[in-house]
Each structure stands twice: as structure tokens, then as C-alpha cells.
Short mmCIF file of C-alpha atoms in Angstrom, two decimals:
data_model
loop_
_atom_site.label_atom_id
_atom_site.label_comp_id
_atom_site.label_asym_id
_atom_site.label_seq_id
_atom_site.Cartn_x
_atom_site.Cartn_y
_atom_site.Cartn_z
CA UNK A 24 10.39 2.72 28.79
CA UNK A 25 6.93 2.97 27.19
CA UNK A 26 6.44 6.72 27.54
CA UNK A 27 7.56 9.96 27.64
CA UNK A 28 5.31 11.50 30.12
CA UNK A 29 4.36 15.63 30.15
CA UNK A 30 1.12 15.32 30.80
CA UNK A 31 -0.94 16.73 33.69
CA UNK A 32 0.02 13.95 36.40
CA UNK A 33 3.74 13.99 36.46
CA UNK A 34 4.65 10.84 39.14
CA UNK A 35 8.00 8.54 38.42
CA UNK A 36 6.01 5.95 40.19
CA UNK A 37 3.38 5.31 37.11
CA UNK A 38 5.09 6.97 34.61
CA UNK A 39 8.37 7.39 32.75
CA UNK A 40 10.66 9.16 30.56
CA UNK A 41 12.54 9.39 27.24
CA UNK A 42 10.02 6.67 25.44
CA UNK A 43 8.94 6.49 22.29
CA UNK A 44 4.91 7.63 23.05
CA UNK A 45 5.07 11.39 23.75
CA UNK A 46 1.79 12.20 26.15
CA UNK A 47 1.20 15.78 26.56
CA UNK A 48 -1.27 18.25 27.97
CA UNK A 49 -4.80 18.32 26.54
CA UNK A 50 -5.71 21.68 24.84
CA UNK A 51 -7.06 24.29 27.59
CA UNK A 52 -9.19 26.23 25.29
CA UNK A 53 -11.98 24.05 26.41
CA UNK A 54 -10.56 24.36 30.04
CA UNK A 55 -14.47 25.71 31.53
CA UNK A 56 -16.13 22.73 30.47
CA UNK A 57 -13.52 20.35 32.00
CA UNK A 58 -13.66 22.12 34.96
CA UNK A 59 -17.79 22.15 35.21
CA UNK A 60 -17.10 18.23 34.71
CA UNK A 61 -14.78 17.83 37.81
CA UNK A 62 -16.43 20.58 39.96
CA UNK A 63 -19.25 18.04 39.19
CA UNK A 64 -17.64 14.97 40.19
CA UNK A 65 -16.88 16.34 43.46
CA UNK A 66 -20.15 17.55 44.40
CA UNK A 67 -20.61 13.66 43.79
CA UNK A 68 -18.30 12.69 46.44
CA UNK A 69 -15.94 11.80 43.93
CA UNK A 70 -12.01 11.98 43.85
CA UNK A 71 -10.91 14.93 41.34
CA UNK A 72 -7.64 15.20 39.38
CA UNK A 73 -6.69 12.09 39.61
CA UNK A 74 -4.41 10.00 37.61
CA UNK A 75 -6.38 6.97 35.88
CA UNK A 76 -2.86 5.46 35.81
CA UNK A 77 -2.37 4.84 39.15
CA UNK A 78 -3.62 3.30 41.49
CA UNK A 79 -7.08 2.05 41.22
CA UNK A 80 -10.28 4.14 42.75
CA UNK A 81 -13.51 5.84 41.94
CA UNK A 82 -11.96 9.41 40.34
CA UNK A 83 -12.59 11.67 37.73
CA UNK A 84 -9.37 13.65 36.49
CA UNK A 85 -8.62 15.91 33.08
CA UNK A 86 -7.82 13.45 29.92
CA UNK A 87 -4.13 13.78 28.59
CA UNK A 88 -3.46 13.47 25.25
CA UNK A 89 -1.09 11.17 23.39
CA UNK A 90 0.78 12.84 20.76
CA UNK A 91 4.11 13.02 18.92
CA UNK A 92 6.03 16.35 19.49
CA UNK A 93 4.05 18.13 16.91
CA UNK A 94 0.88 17.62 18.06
CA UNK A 95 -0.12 14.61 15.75
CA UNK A 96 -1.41 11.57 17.20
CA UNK A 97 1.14 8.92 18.49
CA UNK A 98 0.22 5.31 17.35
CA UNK A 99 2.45 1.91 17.21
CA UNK A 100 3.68 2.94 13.70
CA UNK A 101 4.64 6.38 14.71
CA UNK A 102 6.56 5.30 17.98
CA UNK A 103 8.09 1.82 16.86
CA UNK A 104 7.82 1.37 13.36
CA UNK A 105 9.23 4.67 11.74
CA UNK A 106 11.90 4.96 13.41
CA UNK A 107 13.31 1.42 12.06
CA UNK A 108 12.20 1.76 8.82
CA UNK A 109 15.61 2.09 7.77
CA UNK A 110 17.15 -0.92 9.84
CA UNK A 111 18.49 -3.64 7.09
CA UNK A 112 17.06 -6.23 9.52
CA UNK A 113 13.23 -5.15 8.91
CA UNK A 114 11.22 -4.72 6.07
CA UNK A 115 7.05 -3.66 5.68
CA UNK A 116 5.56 -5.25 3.32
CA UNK A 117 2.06 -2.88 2.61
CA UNK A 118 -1.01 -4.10 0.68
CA UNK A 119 -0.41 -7.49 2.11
CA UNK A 120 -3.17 -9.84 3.05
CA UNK A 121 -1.90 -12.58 4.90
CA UNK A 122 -4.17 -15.98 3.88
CA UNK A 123 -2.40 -18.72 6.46
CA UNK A 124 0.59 -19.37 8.36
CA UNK A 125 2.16 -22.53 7.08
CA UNK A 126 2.87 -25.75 9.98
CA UNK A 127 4.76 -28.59 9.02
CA UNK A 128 4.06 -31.98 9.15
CA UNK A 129 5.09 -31.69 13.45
CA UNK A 130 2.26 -28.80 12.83
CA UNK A 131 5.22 -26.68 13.72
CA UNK A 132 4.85 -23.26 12.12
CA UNK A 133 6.95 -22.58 9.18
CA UNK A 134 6.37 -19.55 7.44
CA UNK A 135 2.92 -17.44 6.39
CA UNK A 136 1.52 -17.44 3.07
CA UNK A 137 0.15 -13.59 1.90
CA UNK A 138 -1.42 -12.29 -1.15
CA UNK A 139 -0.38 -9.14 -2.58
CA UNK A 140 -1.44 -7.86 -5.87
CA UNK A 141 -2.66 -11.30 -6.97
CA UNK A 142 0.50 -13.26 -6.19
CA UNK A 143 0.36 -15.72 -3.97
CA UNK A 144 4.15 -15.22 -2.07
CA UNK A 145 5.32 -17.46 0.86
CA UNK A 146 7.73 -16.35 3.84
CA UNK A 147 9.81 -18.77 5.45
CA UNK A 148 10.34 -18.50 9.14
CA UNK A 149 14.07 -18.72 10.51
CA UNK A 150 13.17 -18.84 13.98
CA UNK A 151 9.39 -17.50 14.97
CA UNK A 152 6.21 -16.15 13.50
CA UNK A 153 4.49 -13.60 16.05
CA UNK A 154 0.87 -13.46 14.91
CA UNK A 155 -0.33 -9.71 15.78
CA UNK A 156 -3.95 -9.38 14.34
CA UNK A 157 -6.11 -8.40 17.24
CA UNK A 158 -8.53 -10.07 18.90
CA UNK A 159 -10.37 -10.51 15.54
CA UNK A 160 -8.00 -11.17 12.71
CA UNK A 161 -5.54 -13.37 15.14
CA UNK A 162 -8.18 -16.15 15.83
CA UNK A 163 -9.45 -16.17 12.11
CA UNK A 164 -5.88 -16.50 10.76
CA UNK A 165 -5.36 -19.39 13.11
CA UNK A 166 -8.57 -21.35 12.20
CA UNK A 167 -7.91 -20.19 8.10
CA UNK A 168 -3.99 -22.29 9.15
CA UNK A 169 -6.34 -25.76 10.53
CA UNK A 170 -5.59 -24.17 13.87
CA UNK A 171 -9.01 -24.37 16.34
CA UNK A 172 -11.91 -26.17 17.00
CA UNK A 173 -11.72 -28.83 14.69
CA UNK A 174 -16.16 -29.56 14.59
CA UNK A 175 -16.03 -25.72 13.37
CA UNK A 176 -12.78 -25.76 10.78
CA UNK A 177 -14.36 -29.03 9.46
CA UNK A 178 -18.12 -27.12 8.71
CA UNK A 179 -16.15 -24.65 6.60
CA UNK A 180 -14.14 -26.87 4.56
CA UNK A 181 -10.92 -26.84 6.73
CA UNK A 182 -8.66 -29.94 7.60
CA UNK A 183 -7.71 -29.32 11.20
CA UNK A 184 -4.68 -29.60 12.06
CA UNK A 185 -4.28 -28.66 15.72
CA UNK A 186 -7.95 -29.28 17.58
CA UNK A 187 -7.78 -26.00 19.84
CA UNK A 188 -11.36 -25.08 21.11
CA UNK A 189 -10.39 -22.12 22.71
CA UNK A 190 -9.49 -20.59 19.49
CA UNK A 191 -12.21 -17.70 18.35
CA UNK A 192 -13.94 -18.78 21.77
CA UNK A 193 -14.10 -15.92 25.17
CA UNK A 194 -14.43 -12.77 23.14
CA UNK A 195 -14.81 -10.02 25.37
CA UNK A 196 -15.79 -6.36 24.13
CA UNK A 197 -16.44 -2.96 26.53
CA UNK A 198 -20.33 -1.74 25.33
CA UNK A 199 -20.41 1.64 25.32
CA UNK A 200 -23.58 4.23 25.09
CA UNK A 201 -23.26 8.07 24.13
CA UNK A 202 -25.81 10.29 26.64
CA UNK A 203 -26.80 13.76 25.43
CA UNK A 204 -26.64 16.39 24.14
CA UNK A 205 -26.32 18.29 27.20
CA UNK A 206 -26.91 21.98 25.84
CA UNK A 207 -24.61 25.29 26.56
CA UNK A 208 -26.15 28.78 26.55
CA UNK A 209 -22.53 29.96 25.95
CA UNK A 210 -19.96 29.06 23.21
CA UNK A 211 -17.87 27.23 25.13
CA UNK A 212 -17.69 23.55 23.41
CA UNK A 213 -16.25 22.83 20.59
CA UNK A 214 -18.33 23.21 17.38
CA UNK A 215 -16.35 21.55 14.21
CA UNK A 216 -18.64 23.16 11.47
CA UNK A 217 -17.65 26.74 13.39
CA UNK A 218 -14.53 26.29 15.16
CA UNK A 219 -12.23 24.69 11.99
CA UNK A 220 -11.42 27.17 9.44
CA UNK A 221 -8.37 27.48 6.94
CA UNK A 222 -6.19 29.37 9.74
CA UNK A 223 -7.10 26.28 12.28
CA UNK A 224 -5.77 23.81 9.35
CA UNK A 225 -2.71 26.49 8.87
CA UNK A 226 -1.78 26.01 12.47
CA UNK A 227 -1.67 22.46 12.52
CA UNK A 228 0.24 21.57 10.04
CA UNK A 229 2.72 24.41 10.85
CA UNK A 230 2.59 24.13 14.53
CA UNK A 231 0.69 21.31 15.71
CA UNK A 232 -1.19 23.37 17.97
CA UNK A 233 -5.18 24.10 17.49
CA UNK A 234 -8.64 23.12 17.61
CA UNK A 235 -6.71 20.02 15.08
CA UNK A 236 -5.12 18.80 17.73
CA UNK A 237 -7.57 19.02 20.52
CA UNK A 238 -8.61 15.75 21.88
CA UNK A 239 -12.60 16.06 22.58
CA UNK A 240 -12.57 13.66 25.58
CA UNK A 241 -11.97 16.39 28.42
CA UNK A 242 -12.83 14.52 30.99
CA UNK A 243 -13.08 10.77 32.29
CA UNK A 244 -13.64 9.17 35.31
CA UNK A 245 -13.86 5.48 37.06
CA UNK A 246 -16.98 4.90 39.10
CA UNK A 247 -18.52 1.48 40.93
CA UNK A 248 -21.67 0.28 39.61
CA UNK A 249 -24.51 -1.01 42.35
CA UNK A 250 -23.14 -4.29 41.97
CA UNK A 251 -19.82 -3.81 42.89
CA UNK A 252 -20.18 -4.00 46.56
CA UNK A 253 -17.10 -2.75 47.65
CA UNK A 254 -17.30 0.69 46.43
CA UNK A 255 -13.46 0.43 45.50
CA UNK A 256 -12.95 -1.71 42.47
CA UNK A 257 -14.23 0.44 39.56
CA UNK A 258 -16.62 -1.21 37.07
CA UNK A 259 -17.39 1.59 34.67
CA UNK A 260 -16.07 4.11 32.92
CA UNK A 261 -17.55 7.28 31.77
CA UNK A 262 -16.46 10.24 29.48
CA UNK A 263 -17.31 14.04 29.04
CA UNK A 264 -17.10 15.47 24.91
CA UNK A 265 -16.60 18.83 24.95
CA UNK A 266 -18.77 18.41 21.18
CA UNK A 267 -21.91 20.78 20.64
CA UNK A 268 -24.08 20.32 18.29
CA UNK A 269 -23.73 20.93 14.39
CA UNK A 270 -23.61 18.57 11.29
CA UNK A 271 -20.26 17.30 11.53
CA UNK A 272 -21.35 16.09 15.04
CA UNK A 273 -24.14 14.53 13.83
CA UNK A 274 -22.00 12.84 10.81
CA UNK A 275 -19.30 11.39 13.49
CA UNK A 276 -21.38 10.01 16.11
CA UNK A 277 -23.57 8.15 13.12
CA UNK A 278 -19.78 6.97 12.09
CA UNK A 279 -19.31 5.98 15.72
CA UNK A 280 -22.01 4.53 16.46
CA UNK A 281 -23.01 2.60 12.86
CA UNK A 282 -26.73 4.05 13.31
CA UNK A 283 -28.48 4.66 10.35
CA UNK A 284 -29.11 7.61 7.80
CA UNK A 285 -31.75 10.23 9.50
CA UNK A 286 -31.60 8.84 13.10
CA UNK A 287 -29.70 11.35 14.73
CA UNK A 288 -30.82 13.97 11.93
CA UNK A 289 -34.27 13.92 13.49
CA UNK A 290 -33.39 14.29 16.91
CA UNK A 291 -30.67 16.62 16.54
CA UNK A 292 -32.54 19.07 14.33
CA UNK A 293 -34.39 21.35 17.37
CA UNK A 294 -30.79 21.91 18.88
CA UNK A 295 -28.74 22.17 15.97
CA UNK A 296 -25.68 24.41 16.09
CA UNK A 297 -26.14 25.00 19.84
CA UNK A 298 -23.43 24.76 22.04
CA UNK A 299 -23.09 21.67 23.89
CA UNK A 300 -21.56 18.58 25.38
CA UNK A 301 -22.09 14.77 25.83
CA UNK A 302 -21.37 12.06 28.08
CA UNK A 303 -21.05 8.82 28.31
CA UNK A 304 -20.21 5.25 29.92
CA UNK A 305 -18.80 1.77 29.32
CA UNK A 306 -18.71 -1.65 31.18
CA UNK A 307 -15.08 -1.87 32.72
CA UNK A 308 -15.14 -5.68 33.59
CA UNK A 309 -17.92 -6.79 30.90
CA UNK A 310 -19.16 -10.69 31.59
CA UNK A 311 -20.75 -11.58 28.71
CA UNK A 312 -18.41 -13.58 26.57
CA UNK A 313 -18.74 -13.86 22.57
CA UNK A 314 -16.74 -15.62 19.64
CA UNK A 315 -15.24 -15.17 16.46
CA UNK A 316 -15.81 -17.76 13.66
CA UNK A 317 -14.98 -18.13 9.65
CA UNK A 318 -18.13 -17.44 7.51
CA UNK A 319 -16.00 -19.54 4.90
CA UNK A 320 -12.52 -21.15 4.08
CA UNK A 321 -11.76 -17.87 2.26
CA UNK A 322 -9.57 -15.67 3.44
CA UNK A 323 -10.85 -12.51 2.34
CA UNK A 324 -13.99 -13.29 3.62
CA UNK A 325 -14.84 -11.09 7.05
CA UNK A 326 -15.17 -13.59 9.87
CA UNK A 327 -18.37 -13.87 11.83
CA UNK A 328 -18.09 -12.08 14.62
CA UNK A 329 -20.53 -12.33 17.69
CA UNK A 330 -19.65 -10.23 20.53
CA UNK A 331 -23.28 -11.71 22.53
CA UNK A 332 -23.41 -7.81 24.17
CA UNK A 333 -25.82 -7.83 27.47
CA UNK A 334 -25.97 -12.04 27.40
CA UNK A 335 -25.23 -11.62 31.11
CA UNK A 336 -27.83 -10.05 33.06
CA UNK A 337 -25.31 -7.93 35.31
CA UNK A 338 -24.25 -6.58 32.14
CA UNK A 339 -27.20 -4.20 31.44
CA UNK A 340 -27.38 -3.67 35.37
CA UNK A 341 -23.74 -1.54 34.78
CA UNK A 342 -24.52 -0.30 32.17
CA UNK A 343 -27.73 1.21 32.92
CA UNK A 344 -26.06 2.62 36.20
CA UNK A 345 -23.32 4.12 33.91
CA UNK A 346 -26.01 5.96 31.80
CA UNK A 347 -27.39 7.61 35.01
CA UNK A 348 -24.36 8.30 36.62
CA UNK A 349 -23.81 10.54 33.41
CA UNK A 350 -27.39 11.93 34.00
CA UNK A 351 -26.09 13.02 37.60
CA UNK A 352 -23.32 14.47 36.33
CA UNK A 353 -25.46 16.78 33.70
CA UNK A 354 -27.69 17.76 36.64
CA UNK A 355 -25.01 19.35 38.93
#
């Protein structure tokens, strides 16, 4: 069993018990906005409180939160790999950078070949390698091995060894556009510059309770764009931040969103430290389709990565509906 399920949708049908990812209740202190958000939605003609786990429909619901028991985030690490640590079976090797996996001359795979602290040390496979890098670091470690389009490995100074085309090929990524600020004539959002002092910090680590542990995504929702015709099938997704507006804001949405220095400065600066919130929306079934590729034969070179956002026209047609759909939503 994946999860161990306390959140706000308790149903043995979509969720379970006793697993390793602990998903709990979202902090109610910013319970007013959430509720504006889904008293919103249903003015729409939306679904409310519904569970985005289910079954699929056009709904807008409370976010849970996915935590350990004391309130800090729950991640693969957390749930599977710390508790094995000790297991005589498995061992983590840190500070590793893995520079091929080694096939022999059946170009069956062998072992992997890492660099750590500027030896070169090779790991011999008894039975199987599982390559785990993402959808970025898998297909570049494949094509670093000889393994993928052979025209490409060749260009870079690679002997291929198994001609794959598919490798690095039908990269698919969810665009996603932050609306706002919506503003708040009452303090009612959260504000990091004002709302995390030393007692929020003491309460966190102590407790695992407080504005430290309180996920800013109150609210979400699944909505059809004007192209899906059916009115069922969900095509984007938007979100409500319970964020107003203050420096730190500023500093993680420029973090976000990679913009540069004094972009968000300049339009911020009339509203800043006013209460506040934001929406926004992604493309739930993108079809524009990118690729991954080697800049080099070096390993520790970052891949070239081409994600070819909005190269199908429907695309920005969602997308453009998602950013008014969060528009609506500000208006009600």
C-alpha cells in the first residue's frame, strides 16, 4: 500500500492505509480563503469537495497535504529509503555522478561506471541495473552508454551501440502560468515576510505544526478546456495560493518561474505587503512533444533539453482558457 491516508477525503475505494506516505489535512488557518475558492467554483457550476483521486470530472476540492507524522514533507527518501538504510542488502552511495552504464559485447548491460571524488569506480551488476533518472537524466545516461539514435550519438563523438530512436525523443512537459495577484482588504493570506517569526520556526521543529508546515496550494480543481468537447474529460488544471504580497513572494515566484532580476519588482511594488492570493493553470494532456539530446560526449555536461512548449496550436488554446477560467474565479 502506497499511502496512509488522513486527509480530507477518507474513501477505501481510492485510498489506503498503513503505507509509507503519510497524507494529512492541510492547515485551516487559511480555511476563509479556501472556502471563497470553492464557494467560487460552485457559483461556476462546478463540483465542490471533491476528491482529485477519484474518479475523473470537472471539480474543485481543498488540497491535502503530504507529510510525515511530524509535519515535514514526505518524499521517496523519507518513505522508502530511510527506513532501509540499515538493511545489509542496500547501500547509498552520495556525491555520485553516474557517467555510463557498461553493455557487453551482446550490448547486454553489465554494470554502471560513476565518478565520485575524482575516481572513476565501476559496479558490476549480478542480475539488473534499474536506471531511475527522470525523464531528463534517464535518456542522457542511455545515449552517454551508445544507447539511442545512432545519427545523434555519432554527432557527439559516441559509438552507438544499440540504434534506439526513441531514446531522448516524445518529451512531454505540463506549461504552467501564475495569474495575479488577486488583492485582500483583510489579512487573511499568508504573508511569509509577516507571518514567519522565531516562535513559527520554534513550533516546527518542536511540533511540526505552523505556518512551516502549511502547504500554500489551498485549493485545486480539474476543468475542460473549449476543446474538449465532452465536458467530462478534464484538460486543465488550475490552483489557488493563499500567498499575498511581500518580498519573499516576489523572491519565490522569480525562483519559480526563472524570470529575471526587477521583473516582478516593478510590478509588484504598488501592492506590496498587501494581502492577497494567486491563481493559476496548467495543460493536463499537453500535445506538443519535445526531446532531450547530449550537448557533448561529457558526462557532466547538462543535456540539451527542448521541451518545444505551445508547438501545437491547441496547446495555447488550453492554456489561454485556463488563464481565464482563473480570471472567473477572481471575479466571483
Amino acid at each position: 500500500m502506497l499511502e496512509d491516508y488522513e486527509g480530507a477525503y477518507p474513501n477505501d475505494e481510492f485510498h489506503g492505509k498503513d503505507g509509507p506516505f503519510h497524507i494529512s489535512l492541510n492547515d485551516n488557518r487559511l480555511l476563509e480563503v479556501v472556502q471563497a475558492c470553492e464557494t467560487a467554483a460552485k457559483e461556476l457550476g462546478y463540483k465542490v469537495k471533491k476528491d482529485f483521486n477519484s474518479r475523473q470530472e470537472q471539480s474543485f476540492g481543498a488540497t491535502d497535504l503530504k507529510t510525515t507524522k511530524d509535519g515535514r514533507r514526505s518524499d521517496s527518501y523519507t518513505a522508502y529509503i530511510k527506513p532501509i538504510l540499515k538493511r545489509p542488502n542496500f547501500k547509498v552511495i552520495r556525491h555520485a555522478h553516474v557517467h555510463k552504464i557498461e553493455l557487453d559485447d551482446s550490448n547486454r548491460a553489465t554494470g554502471v561506471v560513476y565518478k565520485r571524488n575524482g575516481e572513476f569506480i565501476t559496479v558490476k551488476a549480478r542480475r539488473e541495473i534499474i536506471v531511475s533518472g527522470g525523464s531528463i537524466n534517464t535518456p542522457q545516461l542511455l545515449m552517454l552508454s551508445g544507447i539511442g539514435p545512432a545519427a545523434h550519438l555519432q554527432s557527439v563523438g559516441i559509438i552507438p551501440k544499440v540504434d534506439l530512436p526513441g531514446v531522448g525523443q516524445n518529451l512531454q512537459d505540463h506549461p504552467f502560468a501564475i495569474v495575479g495577484p488577486f488583492l485582500f482588504e483583510k489579512p487573511i493570506s499568508f504573508m511569509p515576510n509577516r507571518d514567519t517569526k522565531m516562535e513559527d520556526a520554534v513550533e516546527y521543529v518542536s511540533k511540526g505544526t505552523g505556518f512551516f508546515s502549511v502547504n500554500p496550494v489551498g485549493a485545486s480543481g480539474f476543468i475542460s478546456s473549449s476543446l474538449e468537447s465532452s465536458g467530462q474529460w478534464a484538460d486543465i488544471q488550475v490552483f489557488q495560493y493563499n500567498i499575498g504580497v511581500d518580498r519573499a513572494t516576489t523572491y519565490l515566484i522569480n525562483q519559480l518561474c526563472g524570470l529575471n532580476d526587477g521583473v516582478l519588482e516593478t510590478f509588484f511594488e504598488p501592492h506590496m505587503n498587501t494581502d492577497g492570493n494567486f491563481g493559476a493553470a496548467t495543460i493536463g494532456r499537453p500535445k506538443s512533444v519535445g526531446s532531450i539530446t547530449l550537448a557533448s560526449n561529457n558526462p557532466e555536461d547538462k543535456p540539451v533539453i527542448d521541451p518545444k512548449y505551445y508547438s501545437h496550436p491547441d496547446d495555447i488554446t488550453v492554456h489561454v482558457d485556463g488563464n481565464y477560467s482563473v480570471l472567473k474565479f477572481s471575479k466571483c
